[in-house]
Tab-separated table of C-alpha atoms in Angstrom:
chain	number	residue	atom	x	y	z
A	1	MET	CA	10.065	3.510	18.796
A	2	ARG	CA	7.559	2.195	21.312
A	3	ARG	CA	7.670	-1.621	21.329
A	4	ARG	CA	4.548	-3.743	21.612
A	5	THR	CA	3.934	-7.408	22.222
A	6	LEU	CA	3.250	-9.032	18.866
A	7	LEU	CA	-0.348	-10.204	18.540
A	8	HIS	CA	-0.653	-13.071	16.125
A	9	ALA	CA	-3.786	-12.771	14.030
A	10	ALA	CA	-2.888	-16.037	12.338
A	11	ALA	CA	-3.318	-17.788	15.686
A	12	GLY	CA	-6.761	-16.287	16.129
A	13	VAL	CA	-5.670	-13.645	18.645
A	14	ALA	CA	-7.049	-10.161	18.071
A	15	VAL	CA	-4.780	-7.678	16.333
A	16	PRO	CA	-5.940	-4.068	16.699
A	17	GLY	CA	-7.667	-2.877	13.543
A	18	VAL	CA	-7.672	-6.242	11.771
A	19	ALA	CA	-10.212	-9.057	11.849
A	20	THR	CA	-8.787	-12.387	13.006
A	21	LEU	CA	-8.533	-15.265	10.567
A	22	ALA	CA	-11.405	-16.972	12.322
A	23	GLN	CA	-13.555	-13.908	11.709
A	24	ALA	CA	-12.378	-13.635	8.119
A	25	GLN	CA	-12.464	-17.349	7.261
A	26	ALA	CA	-16.009	-17.246	5.952
A	27	GLN	CA	-15.080	-14.632	3.342
A	28	THR	CA	-13.944	-16.553	0.267
A	29	GLY	CA	-13.096	-15.824	-3.317
A	30	ASN	CA	-15.923	-17.972	-4.677
A	31	PRO	CA	-18.013	-16.580	-7.564
A	32	PRO	CA	-20.577	-14.125	-6.192
A	33	VAL	CA	-24.254	-14.937	-5.964
A	34	VAL	CA	-26.107	-11.630	-6.083
A	35	SER	CA	-29.469	-11.495	-4.351
A	36	ASP	CA	-32.124	-8.802	-4.186
A	37	ALA	CA	-31.888	-8.497	-0.387
A	38	TRP	CA	-28.733	-6.367	-0.342
A	39	PRO	CA	-27.565	-3.757	-1.144
A	40	THR	CA	-30.584	-1.524	-0.772
A	41	ARG	CA	-29.031	1.853	-1.616
A	42	THR	CA	-25.915	3.606	-2.914
A	43	ILE	CA	-22.548	2.193	-1.831
A	44	HIS	CA	-19.873	4.749	-0.961
A	45	LEU	CA	-16.292	3.717	-1.746
A	46	LEU	CA	-13.771	5.827	0.179
A	47	VAL	CA	-10.482	5.994	-1.723
A	48	ALA	CA	-7.557	6.875	0.513
A	49	TYR	CA	-5.686	8.761	-2.231
A	50	PRO	CA	-6.141	11.832	-4.446
A	51	PRO	CA	-7.826	11.587	-7.854
A	52	GLY	CA	-5.838	10.670	-10.926
A	53	GLY	CA	-3.325	8.101	-9.679
A	54	VAL	CA	-3.155	4.376	-10.307
A	55	SER	CA	-4.973	3.601	-7.054
A	56	ASP	CA	-7.791	6.008	-7.848
A	57	GLU	CA	-8.179	4.703	-11.407
A	58	THR	CA	-8.216	1.091	-10.203
A	59	ALA	CA	-10.764	1.880	-7.497
A	60	ARG	CA	-13.042	3.595	-10.016
A	61	ALA	CA	-12.886	0.627	-12.380
A	62	LEU	CA	-13.785	-1.705	-9.520
A	63	ALA	CA	-16.582	0.621	-8.406
A	64	GLN	CA	-18.094	0.539	-11.878
A	65	HIS	CA	-18.047	-3.259	-11.916
A	66	MET	CA	-19.531	-3.433	-8.420
A	67	GLY	CA	-22.320	-1.101	-9.425
A	68	THR	CA	-23.181	-3.240	-12.439
A	69	ARG	CA	-23.158	-6.511	-10.510
A	70	LEU	CA	-24.885	-5.251	-7.367
A	71	LYS	CA	-27.395	-3.091	-9.274
A	72	VAL	CA	-26.879	0.048	-7.177
A	73	PRO	CA	-24.712	3.139	-7.727
A	74	VAL	CA	-21.204	2.899	-6.267
A	75	VAL	CA	-19.908	6.414	-5.616
A	76	VAL	CA	-16.167	7.021	-5.221
A	77	GLU	CA	-15.176	9.576	-2.591
A	78	ASN	CA	-11.491	10.544	-2.351
A	79	ARG	CA	-10.454	10.833	1.307
A	80	ALA	CA	-6.706	11.363	1.033
A	81	GLY	CA	-4.533	12.089	4.031
A	82	ALA	CA	-2.318	10.654	6.774
A	83	GLY	CA	-1.051	7.792	4.625
A	84	GLY	CA	-4.536	6.256	4.426
A	85	LEU	CA	-5.610	6.776	8.040
A	86	THR	CA	-8.097	9.495	7.091
A	87	ALA	CA	-10.125	7.118	4.938
A	88	LEU	CA	-9.917	4.216	7.383
A	89	GLU	CA	-10.980	6.391	10.303
A	90	SER	CA	-14.016	7.553	8.300
A	91	LEU	CA	-14.787	3.946	7.445
A	92	ALA	CA	-14.571	2.845	11.075
A	93	ARG	CA	-17.252	5.420	11.982
A	94	ALA	CA	-19.631	4.265	9.229
A	95	ALA	CA	-22.656	2.068	9.865
A	96	PRO	CA	-21.699	-1.641	9.693
A	97	ASP	CA	-24.149	-2.434	6.918
A	98	GLY	CA	-21.773	-2.754	3.952
A	99	HIS	CA	-22.909	0.432	2.232
A	100	THR	CA	-19.577	2.122	3.016
A	101	LEU	CA	-16.267	0.561	1.989
A	102	ALA	CA	-12.694	1.821	1.671
A	103	TYR	CA	-9.897	1.224	-0.803
A	104	CYS	CA	-6.550	1.631	0.943
A	105	ALA	CA	-3.060	0.200	1.311
A	106	ILE	CA	-2.460	-1.996	4.331
A	107	SER	CA	0.320	0.314	5.550
A	108	PRO	CA	-1.775	2.200	8.169
A	109	LEU	CA	-2.732	-1.117	9.778
A	110	VAL	CA	0.833	-2.426	9.577
A	111	PHE	CA	3.137	0.483	10.321
A	112	VAL	CA	1.100	2.830	12.513
A	113	PRO	CA	1.063	0.370	15.431
A	114	ALA	CA	4.794	-0.241	14.935
A	115	SER	CA	5.887	3.389	14.947
A	116	THR	CA	3.296	5.508	16.767
A	117	THR	CA	0.801	5.502	19.617
A	118	VAL	CA	-2.047	6.502	17.285
A	119	PRO	CA	-5.035	4.158	17.728
A	120	THR	CA	-5.641	1.885	14.757
A	121	PRO	CA	-9.106	2.133	13.158
A	122	GLU	CA	-11.264	-0.936	13.712
A	123	VAL	CA	-11.921	-2.238	10.200
A	124	ALA	CA	-12.340	-5.620	8.517
A	125	PRO	CA	-10.242	-6.743	5.528
A	126	VAL	CA	-12.462	-7.858	2.659
A	127	VAL	CA	-10.136	-8.634	-0.253
A	128	SER	CA	-6.615	-7.867	-1.449
A	129	ILE	CA	-6.618	-6.025	-4.775
A	130	MET	CA	-3.069	-5.415	-5.962
A	131	ASP	CA	0.613	-5.293	-5.040
A	132	THR	CA	2.648	-2.267	-6.102
A	133	PRO	CA	6.476	-2.364	-6.232
A	134	VAL	CA	8.382	0.411	-4.466
A	135	LEU	CA	11.156	2.285	-6.259
A	136	VAL	CA	14.192	3.767	-4.512
A	137	LEU	CA	15.071	6.798	-6.607
A	138	ALA	CA	17.738	9.497	-6.587
A	139	HIS	CA	18.090	12.937	-8.120
A	140	PRO	CA	20.461	12.951	-11.131
A	141	SER	CA	22.820	15.325	-9.286
A	142	PHE	CA	23.404	12.683	-6.622
A	143	LYS	CA	26.771	11.211	-7.628
A	144	PRO	CA	26.384	7.579	-6.514
A	145	ASN	CA	24.805	5.665	-9.372
A	146	ASP	CA	24.004	2.415	-7.589
A	147	PHE	CA	22.635	1.327	-4.241
A	148	ALA	CA	25.938	0.110	-2.793
A	149	ALA	CA	27.595	3.436	-3.582
A	150	MET	CA	24.683	5.217	-1.911
A	151	ILE	CA	25.177	3.194	1.271
A	152	ALA	CA	28.896	3.954	1.181
A	153	ALA	CA	28.140	7.676	0.824
A	154	ALA	CA	25.765	7.498	3.801
A	155	ARG	CA	28.482	5.905	5.917
A	156	ARG	CA	30.999	8.581	4.955
A	157	ALA	CA	28.620	11.383	5.891
A	158	PRO	CA	26.235	10.294	8.684
A	159	GLY	CA	23.077	12.403	8.845
A	160	ARG	CA	23.765	14.219	5.577
A	161	LEU	CA	21.647	12.267	3.089
A	162	ARG	CA	17.913	12.975	2.962
A	163	TRP	CA	15.386	10.300	1.970
A	164	ALA	CA	11.812	11.424	1.287
A	165	THR	CA	8.709	9.272	1.592
A	166	SER	CA	5.007	9.921	1.094
A	167	GLY	CA	4.526	10.032	4.857
A	168	ASN	CA	5.132	8.496	8.251
A	169	ALA	CA	4.008	4.901	8.632
A	170	THR	CA	3.897	4.274	4.872
A	171	VAL	CA	5.599	1.399	3.106
A	172	GLY	CA	8.230	3.778	1.693
A	173	HIS	CA	9.010	4.844	5.249
A	174	MET	CA	9.413	1.202	6.277
A	175	VAL	CA	11.746	0.532	3.329
A	176	LEU	CA	13.957	3.341	4.628
A	177	ALA	CA	13.749	2.028	8.206
A	178	GLN	CA	14.746	-1.478	7.139
A	179	VAL	CA	17.679	-0.170	5.068
A	180	ARG	CA	18.931	2.007	7.918
A	181	ALA	CA	18.699	-0.860	10.397
A	182	ALA	CA	20.375	-3.446	8.154
A	183	ALA	CA	23.150	-1.176	6.849
A	184	ARG	CA	23.561	0.709	10.156
A	185	VAL	CA	23.554	4.078	8.446
A	186	ASP	CA	22.184	7.446	9.496
A	187	ILE	CA	19.903	8.784	6.751
A	188	ILE	CA	17.432	11.603	7.444
A	189	HIS	CA	13.763	10.815	6.865
A	190	VAL	CA	11.785	13.539	5.078
A	191	PRO	CA	8.075	12.652	5.379
A	192	TYR	CA	5.514	14.204	3.029
A	193	LYS	CA	1.725	14.206	3.265
A	194	GLY	CA	1.379	12.378	-0.032
A	195	GLY	CA	3.160	11.371	-3.194
A	196	GLY	CA	2.364	14.367	-5.422
A	197	GLN	CA	4.388	17.091	-3.723
A	198	GLN	CA	7.089	14.577	-2.884
A	199	LEU	CA	7.609	13.827	-6.572
A	200	THR	CA	7.610	17.523	-7.526
A	201	ASP	CA	10.265	18.281	-4.923
A	202	ALA	CA	12.273	15.249	-6.022
A	203	ILE	CA	12.522	16.632	-9.547
A	204	GLY	CA	13.519	19.983	-8.036
A	205	GLY	CA	16.385	18.405	-6.103
A	206	GLN	CA	15.032	19.199	-2.634
A	207	PHE	CA	16.554	15.949	-1.309
A	208	GLU	CA	18.853	13.224	-2.548
A	209	LEU	CA	16.699	10.083	-2.279
A	210	LEU	CA	13.090	8.997	-2.193
A	211	SER	CA	10.978	5.854	-2.103
A	212	SER	CA	7.853	5.887	-4.239
A	213	ASN	CA	5.296	3.394	-5.489
A	214	VAL	CA	5.759	2.432	-9.112
A	215	ALA	CA	3.470	4.424	-11.399
A	216	SER	CA	3.563	5.703	-14.969
A	217	GLN	CA	4.885	9.150	-14.012
A	218	GLN	CA	7.755	7.768	-11.949
A	219	LEU	CA	8.718	5.407	-14.755
A	220	GLN	CA	8.558	8.270	-17.247
A	221	PHE	CA	10.885	10.415	-15.120
A	222	VAL	CA	13.364	7.532	-14.938
A	223	ARG	CA	13.269	7.071	-18.723
A	224	GLN	CA	13.802	10.816	-19.202
A	225	GLY	CA	16.760	10.874	-16.834
A	226	ARG	CA	15.036	13.276	-14.442
A	227	LEU	CA	15.326	10.659	-11.698
A	228	LYS	CA	17.522	7.588	-11.481
A	229	ALA	CA	16.436	4.243	-10.093
A	230	LEU	CA	18.802	2.624	-7.589
A	231	ALA	CA	16.688	-0.318	-6.408
A	232	ILE	CA	13.193	-1.708	-6.263
A	233	GLY	CA	11.086	-3.515	-3.692
A	234	SER	CA	9.593	-6.360	-5.714
A	235	PRO	CA	9.636	-10.177	-5.816
A	236	VAL	CA	11.472	-9.963	-9.165
A	237	ARG	CA	12.965	-7.263	-11.377
A	238	LEU	CA	10.484	-5.326	-13.453
A	239	PRO	CA	10.525	-5.936	-17.225
A	240	VAL	CA	10.352	-2.165	-17.757
A	241	LEU	CA	13.452	-1.664	-15.552
A	242	PRO	CA	15.496	-4.831	-16.172
A	243	ASP	CA	18.768	-3.307	-14.928
A	244	VAL	CA	17.359	-2.178	-11.570
A	245	PRO	CA	18.014	-4.823	-8.872
A	246	THR	CA	15.567	-5.751	-6.161
A	247	LEU	CA	16.448	-4.875	-2.596
A	248	ALA	CA	16.586	-8.594	-1.857
A	249	GLU	CA	19.255	-9.037	-4.529
A	250	LEU	CA	21.222	-6.207	-2.929
A	251	GLY	CA	21.243	-7.932	0.445
A	252	PHE	CA	18.244	-6.171	2.045
A	253	PRO	CA	15.493	-8.829	2.031
A	254	ASP	CA	13.507	-7.212	4.869
A	255	ALA	CA	13.426	-3.935	2.929
A	256	ASN	CA	12.177	-5.685	-0.203
A	257	LEU	CA	8.616	-4.493	0.376
A	258	VAL	CA	5.657	-3.835	-1.886
A	259	SER	CA	2.564	-1.755	-1.219
A	260	THR	CA	-0.466	-4.006	-0.864
A	261	PHE	CA	-3.850	-2.406	-1.569
A	262	GLY	CA	-7.206	-3.827	-0.693
A	263	LEU	CA	-10.828	-3.289	0.182
A	264	PHE	CA	-11.984	-2.807	3.780
A	265	ALA	CA	-15.348	-2.627	5.547
A	266	PRO	CA	-16.427	-1.429	8.991
A	267	ARG	CA	-16.293	-4.030	11.738
A	268	GLY	CA	-19.596	-5.834	12.193
A	269	VAL	CA	-20.820	-6.000	8.588
A	270	PRO	CA	-22.769	-9.271	8.163
A	271	GLU	CA	-20.580	-12.036	6.762
A	272	ASP	CA	-22.889	-12.838	3.864
A	273	ARG	CA	-22.480	-9.276	2.593
A	274	LEU	CA	-18.696	-9.443	2.950
A	275	ARG	CA	-18.647	-12.747	1.055
A	276	LEU	CA	-20.670	-11.145	-1.730
A	277	ILE	CA	-18.353	-8.129	-1.986
A	278	ASN	CA	-15.289	-10.385	-1.940
A	279	GLY	CA	-16.715	-12.469	-4.793
A	280	VAL	CA	-17.618	-9.448	-6.897
A	281	ILE	CA	-14.102	-7.992	-6.551
A	282	ASN	CA	-12.410	-11.304	-7.341
A	283	GLU	CA	-14.617	-11.536	-10.416
A	284	ALA	CA	-13.582	-8.002	-11.436
A	285	LEU	CA	-9.872	-8.787	-11.038
A	286	ARG	CA	-10.247	-11.565	-13.617
A	287	LEU	CA	-11.623	-9.183	-16.265
A	288	PRO	CA	-9.028	-8.315	-18.955
A	289	GLU	CA	-9.907	-4.616	-18.963
A	290	ILE	CA	-9.308	-4.309	-15.215
A	291	ARG	CA	-6.257	-6.581	-15.110
A	292	SER	CA	-4.611	-4.599	-17.901
A	293	LYS	CA	-5.205	-1.343	-16.049
A	294	ILE	CA	-3.159	-2.760	-13.172
A	295	LEU	CA	-0.548	-4.711	-15.131
A	296	ASP	CA	0.218	-1.907	-17.587
A	297	VAL	CA	1.849	0.113	-14.796
A	298	SER	CA	3.836	-2.859	-13.453
A	299	ASN	CA	1.446	-3.629	-10.606
A	300	LEU	CA	0.147	-7.119	-9.840
A	301	PRO	CA	-3.539	-8.031	-9.369
A	302	THR	CA	-3.993	-10.199	-6.281
A	303	GLY	CA	-7.499	-11.114	-5.062
A	304	GLY	CA	-8.193	-14.141	-2.872
A	305	SER	CA	-10.065	-14.678	0.376
A	306	ALA	CA	-10.479	-12.305	3.266
A	307	ALA	CA	-8.596	-14.823	5.403
A	308	ASP	CA	-5.589	-14.592	3.082
A	309	PHE	CA	-5.740	-10.812	3.249
A	310	ALA	CA	-5.905	-10.806	7.057
A	311	ALA	CA	-2.936	-13.176	7.222
A	312	ARG	CA	-0.919	-10.908	4.937
A	313	ILE	CA	-1.595	-7.907	7.157
A	314	ALA	CA	-0.580	-9.855	10.271
A	315	LYS	CA	2.637	-11.085	8.635
A	316	GLU	CA	3.678	-7.601	7.539
A	317	ARG	CA	2.870	-6.184	10.973
A	318	ASP	CA	5.097	-8.848	12.514
A	319	ARG	CA	7.979	-7.690	10.341
A	320	ALA	CA	7.319	-3.996	11.000
A	321	LEU	CA	7.308	-4.450	14.776
A	322	ARG	CA	10.874	-5.733	14.674
A	323	VAL	CA	12.436	-2.554	13.256
A	324	PRO	CA	12.129	0.985	14.656
A	325	ALA	CA	10.935	3.394	11.984
A	326	ASP	CA	12.821	6.349	13.412
């Protein structure tokens, strides 16, 4: 992997694709004060994932609340592809007036610079929306039934086990990279272009292992015995999977990652507009009907200031730069 000098956004030094904390400091989570000056027309929310998933449903609920509070239509446009890069690249080309936003995980801004030479889109973090745990799953035919036995099997047969993710430079890919580096094992990475086909092939036994964001379908497959859960990236064990240990518990703290999703804007949007959007989203994340939509599938609503969100991105990029993804 190509190494780069770490650029500390927290120190106010520019990190490609991410506003510095100084730039983001003015964006707070204070209650929004909506004026008649802006917005003046429809807001387009680019969702970096296909329709129907947890991310899409959450984005649509937030879009509805934004439309009500800002008194303009908020239209959701699904721009799936390249682990979120497709949506962020479209956002970076949009006019910096706040009428185009994107809902995306931070992974393209964290892992793309750490593992590729692809330029990072120049976007501004507005607000963190939710954290999603990451499951490490196996096909039922895979004989090891726990994570330690899986590592032992990988050591016995270097280069034989296959681990699928939803794509290069995604958080699932980084979980694999951290496990390989810490355990010093040779496991083959099988990158997909998204989570849908990956999950279908997992059920079909096309590979032994996969990492996947927690969602209702994944949890259903585990309950049905069609997949088995070996570990989870999460601060604590999930109540719905109390017997599945976190990767930190298993001795892999750097692999104990979650997917963080948030709202982004083009660089150069006036700060008063970003403060307004931040406040509207924080307000939405306090509503029971939106919180339950996130919590019911074992995700965690976040919110907070744009400065907090920028700091989180910088911290995760720091960690990603230390471990080669392939």
